[in-house]
Tab-separated table of C-alpha atoms in Angstrom:
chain	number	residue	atom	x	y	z
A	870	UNK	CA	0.000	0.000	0.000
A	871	UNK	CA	1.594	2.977	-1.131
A	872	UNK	CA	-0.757	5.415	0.957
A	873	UNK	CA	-0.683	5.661	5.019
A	874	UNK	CA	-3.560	3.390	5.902
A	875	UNK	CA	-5.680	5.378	8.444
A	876	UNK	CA	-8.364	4.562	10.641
A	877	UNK	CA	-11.220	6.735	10.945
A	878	UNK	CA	-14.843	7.935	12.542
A	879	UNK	CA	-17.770	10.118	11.267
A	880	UNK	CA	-19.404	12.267	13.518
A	881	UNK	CA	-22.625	14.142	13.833
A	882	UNK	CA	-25.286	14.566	11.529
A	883	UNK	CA	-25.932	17.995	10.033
A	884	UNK	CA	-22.421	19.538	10.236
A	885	UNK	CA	-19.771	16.510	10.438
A	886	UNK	CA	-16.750	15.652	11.457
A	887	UNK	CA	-14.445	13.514	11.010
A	888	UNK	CA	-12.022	11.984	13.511
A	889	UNK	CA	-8.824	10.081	12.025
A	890	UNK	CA	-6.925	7.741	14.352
A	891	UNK	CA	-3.088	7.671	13.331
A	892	UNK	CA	-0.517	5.553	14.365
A	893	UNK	CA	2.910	6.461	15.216
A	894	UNK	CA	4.756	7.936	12.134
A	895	UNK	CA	1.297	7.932	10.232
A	896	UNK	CA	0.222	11.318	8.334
A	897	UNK	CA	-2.770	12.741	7.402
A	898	UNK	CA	-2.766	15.702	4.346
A	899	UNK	CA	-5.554	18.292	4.476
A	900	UNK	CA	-7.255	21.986	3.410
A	901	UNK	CA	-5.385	24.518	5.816
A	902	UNK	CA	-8.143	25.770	8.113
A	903	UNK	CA	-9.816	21.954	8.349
A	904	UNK	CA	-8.750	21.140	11.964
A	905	UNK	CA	-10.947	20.758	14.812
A	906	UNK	CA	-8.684	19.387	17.556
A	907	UNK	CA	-5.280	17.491	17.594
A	908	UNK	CA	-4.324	15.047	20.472
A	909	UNK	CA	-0.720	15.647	21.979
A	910	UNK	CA	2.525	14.228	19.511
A	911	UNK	CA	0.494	15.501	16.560
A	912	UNK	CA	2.422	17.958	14.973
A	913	UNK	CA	1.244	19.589	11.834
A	914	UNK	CA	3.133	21.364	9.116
A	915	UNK	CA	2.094	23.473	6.190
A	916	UNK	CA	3.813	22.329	2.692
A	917	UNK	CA	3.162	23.201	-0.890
A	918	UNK	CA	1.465	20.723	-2.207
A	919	UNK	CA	0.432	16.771	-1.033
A	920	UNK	CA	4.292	15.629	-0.647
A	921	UNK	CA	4.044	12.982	-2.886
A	922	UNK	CA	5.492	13.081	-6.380
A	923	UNK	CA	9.240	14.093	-7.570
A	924	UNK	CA	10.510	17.612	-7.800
A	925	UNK	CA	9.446	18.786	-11.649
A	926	UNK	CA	5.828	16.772	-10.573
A	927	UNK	CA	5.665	19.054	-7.572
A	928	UNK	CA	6.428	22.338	-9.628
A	929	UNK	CA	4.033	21.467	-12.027
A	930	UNK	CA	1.097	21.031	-9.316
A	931	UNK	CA	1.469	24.094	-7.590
A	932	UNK	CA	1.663	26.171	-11.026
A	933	UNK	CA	-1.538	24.584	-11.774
A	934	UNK	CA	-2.979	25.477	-8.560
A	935	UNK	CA	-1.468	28.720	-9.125
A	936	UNK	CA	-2.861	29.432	-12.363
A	937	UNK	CA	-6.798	28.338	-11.208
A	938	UNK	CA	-6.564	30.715	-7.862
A	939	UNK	CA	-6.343	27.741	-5.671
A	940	UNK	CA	-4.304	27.011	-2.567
A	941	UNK	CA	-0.875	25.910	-3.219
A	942	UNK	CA	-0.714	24.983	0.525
A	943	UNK	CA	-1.572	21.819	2.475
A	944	UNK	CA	-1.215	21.060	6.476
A	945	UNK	CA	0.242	18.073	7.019
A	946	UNK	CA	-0.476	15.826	10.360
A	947	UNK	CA	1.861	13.487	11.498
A	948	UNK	CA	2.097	11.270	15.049
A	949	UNK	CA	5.322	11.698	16.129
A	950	UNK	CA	4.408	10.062	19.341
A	951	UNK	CA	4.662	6.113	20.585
A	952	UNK	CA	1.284	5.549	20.337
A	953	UNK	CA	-2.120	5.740	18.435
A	954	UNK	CA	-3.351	9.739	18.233
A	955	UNK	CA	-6.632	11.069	16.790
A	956	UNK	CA	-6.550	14.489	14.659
A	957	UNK	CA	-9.943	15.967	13.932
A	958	UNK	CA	-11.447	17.960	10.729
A	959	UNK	CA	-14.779	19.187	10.332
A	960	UNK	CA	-16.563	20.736	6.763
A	961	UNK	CA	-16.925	24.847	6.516
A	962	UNK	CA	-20.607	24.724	6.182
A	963	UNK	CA	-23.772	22.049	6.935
A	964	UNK	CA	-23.638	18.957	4.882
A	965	UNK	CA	-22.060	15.012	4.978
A	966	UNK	CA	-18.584	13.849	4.785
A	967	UNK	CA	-17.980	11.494	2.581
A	968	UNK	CA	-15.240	8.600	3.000
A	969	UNK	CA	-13.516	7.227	-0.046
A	970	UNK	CA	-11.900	4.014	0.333
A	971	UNK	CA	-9.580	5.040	-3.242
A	972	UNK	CA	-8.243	1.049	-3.365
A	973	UNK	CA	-12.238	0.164	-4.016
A	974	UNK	CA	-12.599	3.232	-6.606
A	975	UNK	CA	-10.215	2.369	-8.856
A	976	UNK	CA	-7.309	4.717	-7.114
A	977	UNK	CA	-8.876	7.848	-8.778
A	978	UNK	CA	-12.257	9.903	-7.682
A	979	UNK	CA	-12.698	13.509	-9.314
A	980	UNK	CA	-14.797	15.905	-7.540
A	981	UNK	CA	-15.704	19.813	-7.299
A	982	UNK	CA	-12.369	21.982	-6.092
A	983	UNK	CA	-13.969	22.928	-2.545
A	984	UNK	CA	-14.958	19.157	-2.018
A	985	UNK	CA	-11.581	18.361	-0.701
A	986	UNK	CA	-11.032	17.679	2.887
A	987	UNK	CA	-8.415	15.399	3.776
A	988	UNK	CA	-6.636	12.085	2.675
A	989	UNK	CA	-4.062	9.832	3.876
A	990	UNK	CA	-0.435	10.866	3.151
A	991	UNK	CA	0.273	9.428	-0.761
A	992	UNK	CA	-3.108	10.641	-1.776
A	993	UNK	CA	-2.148	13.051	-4.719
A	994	UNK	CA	-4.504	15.805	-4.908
A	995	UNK	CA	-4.068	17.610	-8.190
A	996	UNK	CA	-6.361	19.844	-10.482
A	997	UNK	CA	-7.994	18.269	-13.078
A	998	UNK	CA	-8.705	20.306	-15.890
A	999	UNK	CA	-11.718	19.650	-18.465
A	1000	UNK	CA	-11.022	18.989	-21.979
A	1001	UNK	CA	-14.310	20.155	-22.731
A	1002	UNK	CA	-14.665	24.264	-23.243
A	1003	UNK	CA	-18.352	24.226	-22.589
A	1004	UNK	CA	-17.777	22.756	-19.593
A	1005	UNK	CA	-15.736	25.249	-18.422
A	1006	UNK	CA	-17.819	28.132	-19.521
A	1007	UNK	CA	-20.852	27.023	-18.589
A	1008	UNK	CA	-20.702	24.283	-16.011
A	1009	UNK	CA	-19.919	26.867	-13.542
A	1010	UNK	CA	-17.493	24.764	-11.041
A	1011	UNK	CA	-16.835	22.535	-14.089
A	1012	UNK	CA	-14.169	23.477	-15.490
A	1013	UNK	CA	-11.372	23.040	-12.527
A	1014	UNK	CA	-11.985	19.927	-10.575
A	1015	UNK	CA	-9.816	17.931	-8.458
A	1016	UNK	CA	-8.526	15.055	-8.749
A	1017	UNK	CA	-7.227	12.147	-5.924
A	1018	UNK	CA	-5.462	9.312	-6.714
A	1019	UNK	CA	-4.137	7.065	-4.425
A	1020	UNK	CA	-5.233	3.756	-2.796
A	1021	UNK	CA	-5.824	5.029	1.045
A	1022	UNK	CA	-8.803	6.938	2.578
A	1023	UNK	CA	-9.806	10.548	1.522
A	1024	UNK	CA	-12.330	12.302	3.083
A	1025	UNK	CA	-14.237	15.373	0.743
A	1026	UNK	CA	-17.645	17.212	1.994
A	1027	UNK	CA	-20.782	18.198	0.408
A	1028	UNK	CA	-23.951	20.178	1.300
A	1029	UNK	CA	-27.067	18.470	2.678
A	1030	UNK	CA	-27.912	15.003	2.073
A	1031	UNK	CA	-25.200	12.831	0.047
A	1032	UNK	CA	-26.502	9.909	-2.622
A	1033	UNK	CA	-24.545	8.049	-4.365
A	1034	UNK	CA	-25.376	6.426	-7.437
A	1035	UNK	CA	-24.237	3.635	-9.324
A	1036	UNK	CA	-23.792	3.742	-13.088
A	1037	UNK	CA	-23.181	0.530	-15.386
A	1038	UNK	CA	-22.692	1.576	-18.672
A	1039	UNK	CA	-25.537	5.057	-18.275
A	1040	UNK	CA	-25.911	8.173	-18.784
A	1041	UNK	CA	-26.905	10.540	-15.777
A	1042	UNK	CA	-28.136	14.304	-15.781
A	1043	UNK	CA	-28.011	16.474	-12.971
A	1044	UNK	CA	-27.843	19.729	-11.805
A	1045	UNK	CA	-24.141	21.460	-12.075
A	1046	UNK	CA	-24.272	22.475	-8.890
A	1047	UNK	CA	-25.024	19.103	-7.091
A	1048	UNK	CA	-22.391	17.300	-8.764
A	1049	UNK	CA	-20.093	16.541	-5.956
A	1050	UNK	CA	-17.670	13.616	-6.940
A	1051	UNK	CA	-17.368	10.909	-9.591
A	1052	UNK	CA	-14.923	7.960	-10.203
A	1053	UNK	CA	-12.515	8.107	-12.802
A	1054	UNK	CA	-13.702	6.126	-15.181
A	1055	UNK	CA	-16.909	8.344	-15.969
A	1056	UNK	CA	-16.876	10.726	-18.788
A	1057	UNK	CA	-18.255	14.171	-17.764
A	1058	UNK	CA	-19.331	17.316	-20.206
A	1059	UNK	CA	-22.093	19.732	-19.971
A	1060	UNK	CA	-25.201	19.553	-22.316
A	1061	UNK	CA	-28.342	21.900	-22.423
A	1062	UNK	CA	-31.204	21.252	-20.621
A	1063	UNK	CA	-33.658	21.034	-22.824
A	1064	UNK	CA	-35.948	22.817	-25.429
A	1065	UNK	CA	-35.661	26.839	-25.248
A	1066	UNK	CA	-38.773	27.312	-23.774
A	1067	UNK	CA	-38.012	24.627	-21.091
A	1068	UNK	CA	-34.459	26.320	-20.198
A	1069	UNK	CA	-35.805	30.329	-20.281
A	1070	UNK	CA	-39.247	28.954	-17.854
A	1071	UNK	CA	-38.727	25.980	-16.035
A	1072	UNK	CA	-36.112	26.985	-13.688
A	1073	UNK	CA	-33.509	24.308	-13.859
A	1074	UNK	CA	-30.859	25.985	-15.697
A	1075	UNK	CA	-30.056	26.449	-19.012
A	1076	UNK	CA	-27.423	23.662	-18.531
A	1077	UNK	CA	-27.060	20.127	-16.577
A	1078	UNK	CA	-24.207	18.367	-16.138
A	1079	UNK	CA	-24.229	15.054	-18.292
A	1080	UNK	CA	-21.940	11.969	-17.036
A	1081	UNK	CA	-21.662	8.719	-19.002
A	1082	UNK	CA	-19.902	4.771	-18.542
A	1083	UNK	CA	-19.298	2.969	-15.434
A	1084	UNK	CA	-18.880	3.323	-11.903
A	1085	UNK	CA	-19.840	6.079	-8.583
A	1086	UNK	CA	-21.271	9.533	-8.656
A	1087	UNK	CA	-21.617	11.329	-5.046
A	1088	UNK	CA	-24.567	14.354	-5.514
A	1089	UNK	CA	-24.833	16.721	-2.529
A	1090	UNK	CA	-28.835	18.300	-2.433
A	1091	UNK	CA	-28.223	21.841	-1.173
A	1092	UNK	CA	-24.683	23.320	-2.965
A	1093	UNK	CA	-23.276	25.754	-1.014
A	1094	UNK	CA	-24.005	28.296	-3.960
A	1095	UNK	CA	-27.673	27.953	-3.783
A	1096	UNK	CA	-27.899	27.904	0.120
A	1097	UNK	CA	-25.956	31.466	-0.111
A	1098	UNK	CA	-28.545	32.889	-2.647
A	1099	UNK	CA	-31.080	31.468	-0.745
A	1100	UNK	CA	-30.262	33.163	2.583
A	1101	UNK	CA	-29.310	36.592	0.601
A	1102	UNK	CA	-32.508	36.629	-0.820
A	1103	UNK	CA	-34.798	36.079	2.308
A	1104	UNK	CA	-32.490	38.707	3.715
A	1105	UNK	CA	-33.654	42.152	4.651
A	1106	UNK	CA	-31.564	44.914	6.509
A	1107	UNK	CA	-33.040	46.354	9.725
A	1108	UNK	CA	-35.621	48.852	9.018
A	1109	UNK	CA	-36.747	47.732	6.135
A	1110	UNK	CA	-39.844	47.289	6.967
A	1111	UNK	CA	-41.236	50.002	8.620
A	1112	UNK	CA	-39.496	52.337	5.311
């Protein structure tokens, strides 16, 4: 096994978090500004990048990373103690945490760029770039996903209630938005939604996000996008109401 094999516990319900048991020498990579708590011997350590990979393979993730505004920094977690240590890390807003046993997923799982939370150390975490322009221009988070490889645990997040779906040889539709994760071996693109009078009055969209072949597809129900515009538009400032 190439990656640090982790154990791990989900807690709570509406806003999660996960608790990963390490053993000595064991690390855990994640987001900076993840943690919850840390037992004592964990130290922690903010690196460009996941540490796995050579030097030019290194450069070349953090230019990416560079070039689509993301973070070129990750906190790493290591027990540096004699004995088994538990590091905590909880999602930035309500929603499920997902576990991804990679070794079971084919060692590859793409998903939106603010999914990631965490993985075991040897998990690369790289951005994954469409092929497809219409993705990127109208697929909203589309175009610049992420993308884990590896064959330990990784941990990513997701508003509301998580489903996962199984696809054998389909095609799926969904909302671009509630597209949360997939496994590598589905082919993803961005189609219209429909007939013009469908997409200008019926309130889905003008696009959905179209995934085809074999294998998982993780949908969150309330994106963190739409719970925003929700809230700012039930909003109203103090004295509104008796103007």
């Amino acid at each position: 096994m190439n990656c640090h094999e982790v154990d791990y516990r989900i807690v709570g319900h509406d806003i999660q978090m996960v608790e990963i048991e390490l053993d000595p020498n064991e690390t855990v990579v994640a987001e900076a500004g993840a943690m919850t708590y840390l037992e004592q011997d964990i130290e922690f350590e903010t690196k460009m990048g996941d540490g796995s990979g050579g030097v030019m393979d290194k450069l070349f993730g953090i230019g990416k990373r560079l070039l689509t505004g993301e973070s070129v920094f990750l906190t790493h977690f290591s027990n540096r103690g004699g004995q088994k240590r538990q590091v905590a890390f909880a999602a930035p807003f309500p929603g499920s945490i997902i576990a991804l046993n990679m070794a079971e997923l084919g060692q590859e799982v793409i998903c939106q760029k603010s999914a990631f939370l965490a993985a075991a150390f040897g998990t690369q975490v790289d951005i994954a770039f469409n092929k497809r322009l219409g993705s990127g221009f109208f697929g909203g988070e589309g175009f610049i996903l992420q993308r884990l490889r590896g064959d330990g645990m990784a941990f990513i997040h997701a508003g509301g209630t998580v489903v996962r779906k199984e696809l054998r040889n389909e095609t799926l539709r969904l909302d671009t938005g509630c597209l949360v994760a997939f496994s590598g071996d589905i082919d993803y693109n961005i189609a219209l939604s429909g007939g013009l009078k469908s997409m200008l009055f019926g309130g889905e969209g003008l696009f959905l996000a179209t995934l085809k072949g074999t294998g998982s597809v993780w949908i969150q129900s309330m994106p963190f996008s739409r719970l925003a515009e929700r809230v700012l538009s039930q909003y109203r400032p103090l004295g509104q109401d008796s103007q």
